[in-house]
CSV table of C-alpha atoms and ligand atoms in Angstrom, one decimal:
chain,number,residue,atom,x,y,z
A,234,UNK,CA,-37.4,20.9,-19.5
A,235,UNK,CA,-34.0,18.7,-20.8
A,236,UNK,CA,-35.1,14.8,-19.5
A,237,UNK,CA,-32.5,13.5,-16.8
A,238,UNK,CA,-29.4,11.4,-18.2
A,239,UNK,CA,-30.2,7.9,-17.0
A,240,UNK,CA,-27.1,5.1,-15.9
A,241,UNK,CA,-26.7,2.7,-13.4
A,242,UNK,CA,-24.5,4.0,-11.1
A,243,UNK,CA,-22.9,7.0,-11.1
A,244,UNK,CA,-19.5,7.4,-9.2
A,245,UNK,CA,-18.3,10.5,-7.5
A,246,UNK,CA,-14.8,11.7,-7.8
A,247,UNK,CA,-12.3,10.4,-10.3
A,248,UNK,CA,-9.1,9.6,-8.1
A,249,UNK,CA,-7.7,6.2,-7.9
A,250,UNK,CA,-10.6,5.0,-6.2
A,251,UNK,CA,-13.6,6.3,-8.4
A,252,UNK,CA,-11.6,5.4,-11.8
A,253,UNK,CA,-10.9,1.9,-10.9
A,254,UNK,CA,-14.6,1.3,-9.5
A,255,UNK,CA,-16.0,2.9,-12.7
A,256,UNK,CA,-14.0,0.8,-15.2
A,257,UNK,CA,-14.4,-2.5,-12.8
A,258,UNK,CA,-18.0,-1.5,-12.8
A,259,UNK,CA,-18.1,-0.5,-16.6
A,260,UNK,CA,-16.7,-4.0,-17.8
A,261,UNK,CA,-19.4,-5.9,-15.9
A,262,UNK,CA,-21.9,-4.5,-18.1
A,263,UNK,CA,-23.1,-1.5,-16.4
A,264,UNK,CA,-23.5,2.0,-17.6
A,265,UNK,CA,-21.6,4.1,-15.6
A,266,UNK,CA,-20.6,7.6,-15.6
A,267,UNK,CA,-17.9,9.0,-13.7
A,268,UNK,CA,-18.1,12.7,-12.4
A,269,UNK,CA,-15.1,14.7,-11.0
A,270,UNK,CA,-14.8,19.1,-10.2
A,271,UNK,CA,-11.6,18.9,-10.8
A,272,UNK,CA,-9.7,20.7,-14.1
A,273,UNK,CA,-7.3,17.6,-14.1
A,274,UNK,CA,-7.7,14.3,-13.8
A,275,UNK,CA,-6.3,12.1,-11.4
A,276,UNK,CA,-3.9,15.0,-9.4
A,277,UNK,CA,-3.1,13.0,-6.8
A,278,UNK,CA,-2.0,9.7,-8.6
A,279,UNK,CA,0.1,12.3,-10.6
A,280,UNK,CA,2.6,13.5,-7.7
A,281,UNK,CA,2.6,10.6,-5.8
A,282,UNK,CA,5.8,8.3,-4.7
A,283,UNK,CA,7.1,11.4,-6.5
A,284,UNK,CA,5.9,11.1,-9.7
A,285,UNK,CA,6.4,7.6,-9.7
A,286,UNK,CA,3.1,6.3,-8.0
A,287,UNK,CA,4.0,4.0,-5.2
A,288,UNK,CA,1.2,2.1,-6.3
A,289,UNK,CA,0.5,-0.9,-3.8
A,290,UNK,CA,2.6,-3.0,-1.2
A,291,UNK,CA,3.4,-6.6,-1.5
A,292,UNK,CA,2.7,-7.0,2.3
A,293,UNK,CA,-0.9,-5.7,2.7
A,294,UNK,CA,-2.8,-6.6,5.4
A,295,UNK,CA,-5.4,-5.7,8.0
A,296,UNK,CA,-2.5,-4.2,10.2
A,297,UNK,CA,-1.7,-1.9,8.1
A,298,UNK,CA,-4.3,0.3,8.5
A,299,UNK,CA,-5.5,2.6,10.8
A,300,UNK,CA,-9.9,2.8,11.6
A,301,UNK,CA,-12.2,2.9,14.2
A,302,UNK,CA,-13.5,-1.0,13.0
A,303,UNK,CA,-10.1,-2.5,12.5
A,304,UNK,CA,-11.8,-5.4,11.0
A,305,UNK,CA,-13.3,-3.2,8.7
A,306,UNK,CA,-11.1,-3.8,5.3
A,307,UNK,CA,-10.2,-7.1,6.0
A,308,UNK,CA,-12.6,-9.0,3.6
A,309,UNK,CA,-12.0,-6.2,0.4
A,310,UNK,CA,-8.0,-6.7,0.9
A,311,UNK,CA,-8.3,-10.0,1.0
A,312,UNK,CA,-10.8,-10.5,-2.1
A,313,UNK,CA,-8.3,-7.9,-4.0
A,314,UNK,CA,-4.8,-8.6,-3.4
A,315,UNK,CA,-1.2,-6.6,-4.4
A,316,UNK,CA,-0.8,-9.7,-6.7
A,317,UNK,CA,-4.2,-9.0,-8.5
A,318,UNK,CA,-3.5,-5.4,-9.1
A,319,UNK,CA,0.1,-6.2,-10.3
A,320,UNK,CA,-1.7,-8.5,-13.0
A,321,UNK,CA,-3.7,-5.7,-14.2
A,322,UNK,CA,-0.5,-3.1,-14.2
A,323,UNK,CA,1.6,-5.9,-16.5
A,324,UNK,CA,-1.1,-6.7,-18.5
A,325,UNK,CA,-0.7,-2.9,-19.7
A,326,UNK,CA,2.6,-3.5,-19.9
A,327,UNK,CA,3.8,-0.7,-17.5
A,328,UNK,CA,7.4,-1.7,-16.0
A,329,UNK,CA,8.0,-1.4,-12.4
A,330,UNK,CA,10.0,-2.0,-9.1
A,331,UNK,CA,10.0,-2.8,-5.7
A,332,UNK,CA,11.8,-0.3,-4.2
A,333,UNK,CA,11.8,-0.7,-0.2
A,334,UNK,CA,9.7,-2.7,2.1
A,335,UNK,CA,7.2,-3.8,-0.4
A,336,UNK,CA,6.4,-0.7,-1.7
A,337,UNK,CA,6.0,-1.0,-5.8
A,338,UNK,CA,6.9,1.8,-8.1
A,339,UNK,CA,6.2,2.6,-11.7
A,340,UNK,CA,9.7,2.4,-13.3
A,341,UNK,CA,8.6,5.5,-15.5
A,342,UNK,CA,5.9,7.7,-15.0
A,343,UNK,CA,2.6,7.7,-12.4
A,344,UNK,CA,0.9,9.2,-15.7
A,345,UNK,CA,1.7,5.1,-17.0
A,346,UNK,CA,-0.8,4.5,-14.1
A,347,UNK,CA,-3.5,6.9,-14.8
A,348,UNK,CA,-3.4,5.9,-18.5
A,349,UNK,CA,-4.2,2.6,-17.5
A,350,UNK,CA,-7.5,3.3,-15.4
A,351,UNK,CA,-8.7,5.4,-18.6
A,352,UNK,CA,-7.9,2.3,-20.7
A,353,UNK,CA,-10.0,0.4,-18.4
A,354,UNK,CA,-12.8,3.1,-18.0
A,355,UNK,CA,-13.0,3.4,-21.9
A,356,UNK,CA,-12.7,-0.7,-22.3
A,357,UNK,CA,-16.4,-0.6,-19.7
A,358,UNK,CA,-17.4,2.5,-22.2
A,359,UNK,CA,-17.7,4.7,-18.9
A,360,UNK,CA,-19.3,7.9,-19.5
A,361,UNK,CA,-16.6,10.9,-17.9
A,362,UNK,CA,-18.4,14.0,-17.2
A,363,UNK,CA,-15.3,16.6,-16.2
A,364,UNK,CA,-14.8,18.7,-14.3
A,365,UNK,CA,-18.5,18.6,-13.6
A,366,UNK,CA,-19.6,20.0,-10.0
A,367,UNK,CA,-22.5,17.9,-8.3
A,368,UNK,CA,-24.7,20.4,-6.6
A,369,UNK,CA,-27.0,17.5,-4.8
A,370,UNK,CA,-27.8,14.2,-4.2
A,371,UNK,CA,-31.5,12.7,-3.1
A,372,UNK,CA,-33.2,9.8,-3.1
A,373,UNK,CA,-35.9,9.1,-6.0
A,374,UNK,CA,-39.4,9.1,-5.3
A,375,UNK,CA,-39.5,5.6,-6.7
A,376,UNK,CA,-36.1,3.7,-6.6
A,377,UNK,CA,-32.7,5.0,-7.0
A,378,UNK,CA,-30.9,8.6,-6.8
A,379,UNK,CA,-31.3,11.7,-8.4
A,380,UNK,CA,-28.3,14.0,-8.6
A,381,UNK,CA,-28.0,18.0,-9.9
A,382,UNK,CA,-25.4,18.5,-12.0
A,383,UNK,CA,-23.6,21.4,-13.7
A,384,UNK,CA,-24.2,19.2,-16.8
A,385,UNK,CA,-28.3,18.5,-15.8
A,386,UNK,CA,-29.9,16.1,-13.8
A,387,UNK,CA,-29.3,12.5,-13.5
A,388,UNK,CA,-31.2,9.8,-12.7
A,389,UNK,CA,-29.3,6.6,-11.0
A,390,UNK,CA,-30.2,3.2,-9.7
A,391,UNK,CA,-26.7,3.5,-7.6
A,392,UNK,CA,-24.4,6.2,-6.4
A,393,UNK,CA,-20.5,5.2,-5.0
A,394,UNK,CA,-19.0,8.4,-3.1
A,395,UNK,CA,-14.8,7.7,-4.0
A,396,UNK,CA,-14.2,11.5,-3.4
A,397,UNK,CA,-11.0,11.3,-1.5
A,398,UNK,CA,-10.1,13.3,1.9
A,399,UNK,CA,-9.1,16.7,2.8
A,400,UNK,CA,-5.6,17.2,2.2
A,401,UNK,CA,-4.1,19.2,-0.5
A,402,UNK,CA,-7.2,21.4,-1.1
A,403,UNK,CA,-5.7,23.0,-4.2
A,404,UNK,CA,-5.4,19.8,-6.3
A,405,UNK,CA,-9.2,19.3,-5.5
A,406,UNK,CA,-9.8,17.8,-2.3
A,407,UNK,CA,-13.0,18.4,-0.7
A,408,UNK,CA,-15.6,17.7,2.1
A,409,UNK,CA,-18.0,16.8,-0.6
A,410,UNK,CA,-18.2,13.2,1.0
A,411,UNK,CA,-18.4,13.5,4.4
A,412,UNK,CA,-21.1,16.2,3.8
A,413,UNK,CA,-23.2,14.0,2.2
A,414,UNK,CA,-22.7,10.6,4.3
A,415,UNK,CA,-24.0,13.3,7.3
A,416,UNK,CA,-27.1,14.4,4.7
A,417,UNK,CA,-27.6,10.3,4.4
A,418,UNK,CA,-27.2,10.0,8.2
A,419,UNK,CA,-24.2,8.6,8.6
A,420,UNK,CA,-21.9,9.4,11.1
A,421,UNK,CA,-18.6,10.5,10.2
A,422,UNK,CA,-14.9,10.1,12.5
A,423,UNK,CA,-13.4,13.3,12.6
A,424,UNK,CA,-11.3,13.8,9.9
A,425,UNK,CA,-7.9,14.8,11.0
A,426,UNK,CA,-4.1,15.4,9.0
A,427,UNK,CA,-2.0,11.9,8.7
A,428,UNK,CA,1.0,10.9,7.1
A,429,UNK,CA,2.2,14.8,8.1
A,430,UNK,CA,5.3,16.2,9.4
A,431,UNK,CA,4.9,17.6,12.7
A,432,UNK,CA,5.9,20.8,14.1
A,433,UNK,CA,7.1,22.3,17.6
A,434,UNK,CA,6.5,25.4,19.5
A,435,UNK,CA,9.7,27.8,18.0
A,436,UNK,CA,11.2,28.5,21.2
A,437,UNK,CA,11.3,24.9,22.3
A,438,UNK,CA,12.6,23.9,19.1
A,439,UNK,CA,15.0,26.5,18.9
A,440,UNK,CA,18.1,24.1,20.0
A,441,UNK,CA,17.2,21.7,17.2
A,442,UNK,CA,16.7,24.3,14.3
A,443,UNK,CA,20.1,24.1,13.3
A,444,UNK,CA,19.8,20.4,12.4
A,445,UNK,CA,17.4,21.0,9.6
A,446,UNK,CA,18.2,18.7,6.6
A,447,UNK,CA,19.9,15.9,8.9
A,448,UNK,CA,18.1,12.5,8.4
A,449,UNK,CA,19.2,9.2,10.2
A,450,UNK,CA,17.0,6.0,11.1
A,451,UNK,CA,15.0,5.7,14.1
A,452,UNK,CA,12.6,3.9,16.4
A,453,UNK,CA,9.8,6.1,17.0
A,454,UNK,CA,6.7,5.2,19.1
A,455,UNK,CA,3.8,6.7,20.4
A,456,UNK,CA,0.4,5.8,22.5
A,457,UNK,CA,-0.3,2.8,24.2
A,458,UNK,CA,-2.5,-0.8,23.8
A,459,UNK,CA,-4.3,-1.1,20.4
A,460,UNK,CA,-3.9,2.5,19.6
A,461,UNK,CA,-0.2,2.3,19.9
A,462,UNK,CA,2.2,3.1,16.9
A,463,UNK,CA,6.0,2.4,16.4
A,464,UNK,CA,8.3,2.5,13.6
A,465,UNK,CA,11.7,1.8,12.6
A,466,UNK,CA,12.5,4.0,9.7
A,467,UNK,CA,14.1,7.3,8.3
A,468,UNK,CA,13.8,11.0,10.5
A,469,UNK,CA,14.4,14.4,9.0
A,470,UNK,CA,15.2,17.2,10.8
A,471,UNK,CA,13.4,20.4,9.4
A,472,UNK,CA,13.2,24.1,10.6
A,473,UNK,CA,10.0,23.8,12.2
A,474,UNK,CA,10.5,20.2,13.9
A,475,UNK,CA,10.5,16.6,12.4
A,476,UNK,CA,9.4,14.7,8.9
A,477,UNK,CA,10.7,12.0,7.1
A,478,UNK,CA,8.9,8.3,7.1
A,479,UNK,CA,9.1,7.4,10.7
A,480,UNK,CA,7.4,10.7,12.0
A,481,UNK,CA,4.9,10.4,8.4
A,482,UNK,CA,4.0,7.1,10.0
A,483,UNK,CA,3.7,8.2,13.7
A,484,UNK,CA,1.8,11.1,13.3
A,485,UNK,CA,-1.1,8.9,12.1
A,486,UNK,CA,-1.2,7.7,15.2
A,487,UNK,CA,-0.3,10.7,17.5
A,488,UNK,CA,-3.0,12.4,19.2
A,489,UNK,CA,-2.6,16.2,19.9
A,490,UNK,CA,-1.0,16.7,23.7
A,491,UNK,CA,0.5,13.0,24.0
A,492,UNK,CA,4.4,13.1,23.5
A,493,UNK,CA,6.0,10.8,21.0
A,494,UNK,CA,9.1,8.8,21.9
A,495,UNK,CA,12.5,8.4,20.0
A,496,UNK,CA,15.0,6.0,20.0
A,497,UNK,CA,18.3,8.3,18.0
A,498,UNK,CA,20.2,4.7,17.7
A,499,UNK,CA,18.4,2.0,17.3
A,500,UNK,CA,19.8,-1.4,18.2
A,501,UNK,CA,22.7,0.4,20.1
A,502,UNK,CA,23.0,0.4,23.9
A,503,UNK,CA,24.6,3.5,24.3
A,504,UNK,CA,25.1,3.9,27.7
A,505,UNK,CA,26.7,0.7,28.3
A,506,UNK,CA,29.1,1.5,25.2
A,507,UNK,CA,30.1,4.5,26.7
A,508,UNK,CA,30.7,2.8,29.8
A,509,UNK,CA,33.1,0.5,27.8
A,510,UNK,CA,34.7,2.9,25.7
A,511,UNK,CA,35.8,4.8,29.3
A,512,UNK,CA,37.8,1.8,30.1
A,513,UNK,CA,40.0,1.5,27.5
A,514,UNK,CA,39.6,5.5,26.3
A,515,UNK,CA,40.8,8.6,27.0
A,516,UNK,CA,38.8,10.1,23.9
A,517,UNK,CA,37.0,13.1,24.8
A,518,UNK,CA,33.2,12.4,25.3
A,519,UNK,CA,31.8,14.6,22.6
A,520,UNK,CA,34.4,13.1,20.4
A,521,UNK,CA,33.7,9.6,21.5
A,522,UNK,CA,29.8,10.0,20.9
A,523,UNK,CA,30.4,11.3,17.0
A,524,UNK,CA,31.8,7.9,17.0
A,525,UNK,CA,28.3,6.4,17.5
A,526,UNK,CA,25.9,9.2,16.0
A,527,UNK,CA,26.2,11.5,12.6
A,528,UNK,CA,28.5,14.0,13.6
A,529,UNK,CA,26.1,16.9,13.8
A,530,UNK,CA,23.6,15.5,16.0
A,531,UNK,CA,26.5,14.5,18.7
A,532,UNK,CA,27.4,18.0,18.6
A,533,UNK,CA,24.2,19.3,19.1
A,534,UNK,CA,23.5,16.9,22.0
A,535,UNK,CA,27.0,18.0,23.7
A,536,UNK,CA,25.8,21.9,23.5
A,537,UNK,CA,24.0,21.7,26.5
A,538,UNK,CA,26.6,19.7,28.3
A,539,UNK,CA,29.4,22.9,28.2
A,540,UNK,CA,32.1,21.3,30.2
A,541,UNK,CA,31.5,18.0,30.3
A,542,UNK,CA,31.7,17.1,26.6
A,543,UNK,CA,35.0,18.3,26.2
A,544,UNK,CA,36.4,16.3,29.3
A,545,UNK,CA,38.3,12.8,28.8
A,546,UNK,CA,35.8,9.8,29.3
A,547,UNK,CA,37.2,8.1,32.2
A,548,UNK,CA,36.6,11.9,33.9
A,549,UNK,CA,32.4,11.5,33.0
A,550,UNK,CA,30.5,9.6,35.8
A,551,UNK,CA,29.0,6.6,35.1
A,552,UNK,CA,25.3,8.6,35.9
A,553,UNK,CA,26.2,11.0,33.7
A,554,UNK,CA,26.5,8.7,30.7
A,555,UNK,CA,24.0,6.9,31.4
A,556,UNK,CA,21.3,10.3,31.5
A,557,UNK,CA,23.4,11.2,28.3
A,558,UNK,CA,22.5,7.7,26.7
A,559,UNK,CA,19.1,8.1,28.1
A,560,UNK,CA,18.6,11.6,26.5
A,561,UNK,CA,19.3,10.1,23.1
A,562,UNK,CA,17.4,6.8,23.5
A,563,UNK,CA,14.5,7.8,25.2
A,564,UNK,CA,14.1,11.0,23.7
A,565,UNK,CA,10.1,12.4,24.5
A,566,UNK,CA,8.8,15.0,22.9
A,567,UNK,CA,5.1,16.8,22.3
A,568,UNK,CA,5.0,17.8,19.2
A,569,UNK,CA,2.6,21.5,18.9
A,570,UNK,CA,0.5,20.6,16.0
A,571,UNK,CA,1.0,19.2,12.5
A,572,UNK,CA,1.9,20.8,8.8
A,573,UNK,CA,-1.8,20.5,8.5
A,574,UNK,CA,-3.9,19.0,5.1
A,575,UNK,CA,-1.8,21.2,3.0
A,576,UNK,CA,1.6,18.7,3.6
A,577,UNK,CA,-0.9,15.9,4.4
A,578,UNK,CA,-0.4,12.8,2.4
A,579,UNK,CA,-3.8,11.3,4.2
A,580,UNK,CA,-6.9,12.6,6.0
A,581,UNK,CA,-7.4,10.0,8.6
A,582,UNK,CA,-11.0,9.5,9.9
A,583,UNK,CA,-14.1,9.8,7.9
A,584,UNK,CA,-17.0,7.8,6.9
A,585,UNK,CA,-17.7,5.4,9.8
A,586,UNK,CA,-17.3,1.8,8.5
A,587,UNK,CA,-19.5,0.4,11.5
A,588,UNK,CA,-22.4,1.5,9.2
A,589,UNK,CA,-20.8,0.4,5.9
A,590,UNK,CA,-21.0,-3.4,4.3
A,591,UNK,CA,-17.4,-4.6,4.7
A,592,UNK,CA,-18.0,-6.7,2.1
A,593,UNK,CA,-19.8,-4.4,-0.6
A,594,UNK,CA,-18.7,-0.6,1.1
A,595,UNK,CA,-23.0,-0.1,0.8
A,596,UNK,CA,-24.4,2.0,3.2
A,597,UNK,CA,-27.2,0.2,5.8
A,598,UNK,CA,-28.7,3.5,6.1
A,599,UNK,CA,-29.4,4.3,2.3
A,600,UNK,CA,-29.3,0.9,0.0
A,601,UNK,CA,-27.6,1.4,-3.1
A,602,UNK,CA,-25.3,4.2,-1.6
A,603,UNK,CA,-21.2,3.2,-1.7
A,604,UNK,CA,-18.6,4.3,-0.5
A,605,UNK,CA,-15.1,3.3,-1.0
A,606,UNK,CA,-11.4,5.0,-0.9
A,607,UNK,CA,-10.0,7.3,1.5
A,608,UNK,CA,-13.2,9.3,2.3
A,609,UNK,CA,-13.6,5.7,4.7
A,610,UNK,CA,-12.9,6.0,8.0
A,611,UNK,CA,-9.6,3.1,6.5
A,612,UNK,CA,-5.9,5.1,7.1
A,613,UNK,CA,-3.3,3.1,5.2
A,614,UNK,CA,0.4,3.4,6.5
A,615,UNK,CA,2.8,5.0,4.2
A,616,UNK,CA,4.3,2.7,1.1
A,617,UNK,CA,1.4,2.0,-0.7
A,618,UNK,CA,-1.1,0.7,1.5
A,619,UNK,CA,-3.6,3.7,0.9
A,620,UNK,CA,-3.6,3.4,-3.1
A,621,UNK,CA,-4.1,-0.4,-2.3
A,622,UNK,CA,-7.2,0.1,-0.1
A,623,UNK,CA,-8.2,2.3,-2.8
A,624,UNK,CA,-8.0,-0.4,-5.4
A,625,UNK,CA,-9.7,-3.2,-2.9
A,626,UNK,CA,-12.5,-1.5,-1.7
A,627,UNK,CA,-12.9,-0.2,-5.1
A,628,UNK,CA,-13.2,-3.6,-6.5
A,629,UNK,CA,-15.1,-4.6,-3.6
A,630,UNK,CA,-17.9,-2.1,-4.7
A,631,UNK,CA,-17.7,-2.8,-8.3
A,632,UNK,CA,-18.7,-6.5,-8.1
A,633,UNK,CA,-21.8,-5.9,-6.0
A,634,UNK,CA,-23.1,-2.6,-8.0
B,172,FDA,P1,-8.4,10.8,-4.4
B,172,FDA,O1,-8.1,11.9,-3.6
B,172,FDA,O2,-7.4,10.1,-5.2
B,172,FDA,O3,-9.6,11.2,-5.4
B,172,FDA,C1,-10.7,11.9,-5.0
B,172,FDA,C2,-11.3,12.6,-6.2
B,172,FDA,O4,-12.6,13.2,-5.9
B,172,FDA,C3,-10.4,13.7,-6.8
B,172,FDA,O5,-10.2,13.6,-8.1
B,172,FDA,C4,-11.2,15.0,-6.5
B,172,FDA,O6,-11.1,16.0,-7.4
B,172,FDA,C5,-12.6,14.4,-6.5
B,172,FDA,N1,-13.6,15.2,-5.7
B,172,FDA,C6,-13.4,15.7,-4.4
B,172,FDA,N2,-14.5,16.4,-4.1
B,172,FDA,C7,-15.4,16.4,-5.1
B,172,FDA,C8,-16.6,16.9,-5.4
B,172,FDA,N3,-17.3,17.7,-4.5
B,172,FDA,N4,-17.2,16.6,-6.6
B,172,FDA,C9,-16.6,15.9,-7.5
B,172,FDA,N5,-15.4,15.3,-7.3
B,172,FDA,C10,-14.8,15.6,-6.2
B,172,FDA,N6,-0.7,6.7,-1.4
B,172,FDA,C11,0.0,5.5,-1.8
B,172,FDA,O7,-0.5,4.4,-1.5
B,172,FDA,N7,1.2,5.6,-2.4
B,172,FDA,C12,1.8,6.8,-2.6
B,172,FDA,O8,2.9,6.9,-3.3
B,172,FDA,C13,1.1,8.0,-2.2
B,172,FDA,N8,1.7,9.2,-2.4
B,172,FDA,C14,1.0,10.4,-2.1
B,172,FDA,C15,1.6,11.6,-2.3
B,172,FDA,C16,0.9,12.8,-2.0
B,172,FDA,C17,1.6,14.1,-2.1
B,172,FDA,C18,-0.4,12.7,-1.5
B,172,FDA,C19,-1.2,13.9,-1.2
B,172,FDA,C20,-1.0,11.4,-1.3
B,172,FDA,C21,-0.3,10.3,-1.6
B,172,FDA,N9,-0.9,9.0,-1.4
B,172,FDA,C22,-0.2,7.9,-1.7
B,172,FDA,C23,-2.3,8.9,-0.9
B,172,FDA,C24,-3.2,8.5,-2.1
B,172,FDA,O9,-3.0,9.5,-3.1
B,172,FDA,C25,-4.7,8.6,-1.6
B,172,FDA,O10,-4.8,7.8,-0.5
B,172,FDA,C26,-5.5,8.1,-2.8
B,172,FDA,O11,-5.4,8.9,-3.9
B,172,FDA,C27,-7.0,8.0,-2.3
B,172,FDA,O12,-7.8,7.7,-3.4
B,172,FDA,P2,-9.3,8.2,-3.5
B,172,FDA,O13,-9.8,7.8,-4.9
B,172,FDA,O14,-10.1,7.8,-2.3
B,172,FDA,O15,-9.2,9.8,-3.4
């Protein structure tokens, strides 16, 4: 019988998290060997920020993330910063921008980015075993792990689980690491779709079908107290209901049922513009609202009105303008579903951090068990945050392997 390959840690899943742990890891001395089931390395880095990586945000912090144990990544962002990571990105000389918000950009190519964490991997000489499927993971009768391979057994002091969530299954995405925090006994939130589009029943949507394409900025808010989310940002009308960055960013925080509000022009008060307008306009109030909104949305709005949107203002009631304004500003709306883990950018939930080391993302079920990344019950915002709590909790796990 072939002996078992023997290393220090092994780490499970070569995405941003895995690669960056590994060569952190690697460079401290350690012999490490990274395994992935994937034909290609690093999909997800690849098509993100389209193509361009958005690659960390220069205002990180606690509040930008979504998790049962809010609290949770505090200590890992704080002991891995934006600034740190945008040392290591100009210390390989990779240009880059700040686009909007914070939110970084490689100036090139997202492949400058995985090129990078290679560079670093091969700098700790990390062993890369790919694809490679892990068929199990147990503890050693002694000390350590003992895992089963496609390429043989291996025997590790260490194991970090950085195998991502579950959306876009066909770039690799799996439940690999929820599966085995359960088989560990730890307890896992329900995964669910974030950073999604979200879609409407057809028939109810029907009226707003025709404004597929149209994008405009918006306040958007949904739930209440410390589970509340609002935005001001970009919305896209599509043909099966609404995208763009505001709804990516509320449907994190939606929960299936609950309506989401929207506010269709922000930091306008429409009905007492209206009001206004009608004293010193005879402009027809369809007319007079294209004024205020892009011109298709005021003409879907006026559909329903028939008559009324054709008739001079000073001939609209004041109620009327007002429900109008209301209509636009106060718009609620409960959305059917979402695109699901295929259009996801995130999977929110996951490993339950209440039984995870904030400080070195070890289990206090199974010592010497990590894990770090998105398969953590952590949910970053949209703009970077996720690839930064990649890179923090990463590091976090490194130091202490
Ligand atoms: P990641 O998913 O990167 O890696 C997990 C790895 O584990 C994969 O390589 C997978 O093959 C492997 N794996 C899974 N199961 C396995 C198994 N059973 N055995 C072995 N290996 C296994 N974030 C951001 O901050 N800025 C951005 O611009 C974007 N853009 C973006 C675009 C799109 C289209 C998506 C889908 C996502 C983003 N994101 C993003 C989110 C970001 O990509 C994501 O949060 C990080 O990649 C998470 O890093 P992880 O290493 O935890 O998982």
């Amino acid at each position: 019988m072939q002996a078992a390959s023997s290393f220090d840690v092994v780490v499970i899943g070569a995405g941003a998290a895995g690669l960056f742990c590994a060569g952190v890891a690697g460079q401290r001395g350690l012999r490490v060997l990274l395994v992935d089931h994937a034909e290609k390395l690093a999909e997800k880095i690849r098509i993100s920020g389209g193509g361009r990586c958005n690659f960390t945000n220069l205002e990180t912090g606690p509040a930008n993330f979504l998790s049962g144990n809010p609290a949770f990544c505090r200590s890992a962002l704080a002991r891995y910063t934006p600034r740190d990571f945008i040392a290591l990105v100009q210390r390989h000389r990779i240009p880059w921008h700040e686009k909007h918000k914070g939110q970084l950009f490689c100036d090139e190519s997202s492949e400058d980015l995985i090129a990078m964490l290679l560079r670093e991997c091969e700098a700790g000489g990390v062993t890369r075993w790919q694809p490679c499927r892990v068929a199990a993971v147990r503890r050693a009768a002694v000390r350590g792990f003992e895992l089963d391979t496609d390429r043989g057994s291996v025997r590790a002091r260490r194991v970090v689980v950085a195998t991502g969530g579950l959306s876009i299954p066909k770039i690799g995405a799996s439940d690999f690491g929820y599966r085995l925090a359960r088989q560990f006994g730890h307890r896992v939130v329900e995964p669910r779709p974030a950073l999604v589009p979200l879609t409407f029943d057809a028939t109810a949507w029907a009226p707003f079908a025709a404004l597929a394409g149209l994008s405009l900025e918006v306040t958007v808010s949904t739930g209440s107290g410390s589970a509340a989310g609002r935005f001001l940002e970009d919305l896209l009308f599509t043909h099966r209901g609404l995208s763009g960055p505001a709804v990516l960013q509320i449907s994190s925080y939606w929960q299936p049922g609950t309506p989401i509000a929207l506010d269709l022009a922000p930091g306008q008060d429409l009905a007492s513009a209206l009001r206004e307008a009608k004293a010193v306009s005879r402009r027809q109030l369809g007319n007079e609202l294209a004024t205020r909104l892009p011109a298709r949305l005021a003409e879907a709005w006026c559909a329903p009105l028939g008559h009324l949107a054709a008739r001079p203002l000073p001939e609209v009631k004041d109620k009327d303008l007002a429900a109008l304004a209301a209509s636009l500003q106060h718009w609620m709306l409960t959305p059917a579903g979402t695109e699901g883990y295929r259009k996801a950018e995130v999977t929110a939930g996951g490993v339950d951090t209440r039984e995870l080391s904030s400080q070195t993302m070890e289990s206090r079920r199974v010592p010497g068990l990590h894990f770090i990344g998105e398969v953590v019950d952590v949910t970053g915002w949209l703009g970077g945050y996720n690839f930064q709590w990649a890179w923090a909790s990463g590091h976090a796990c490194a130091e202490a392997l």
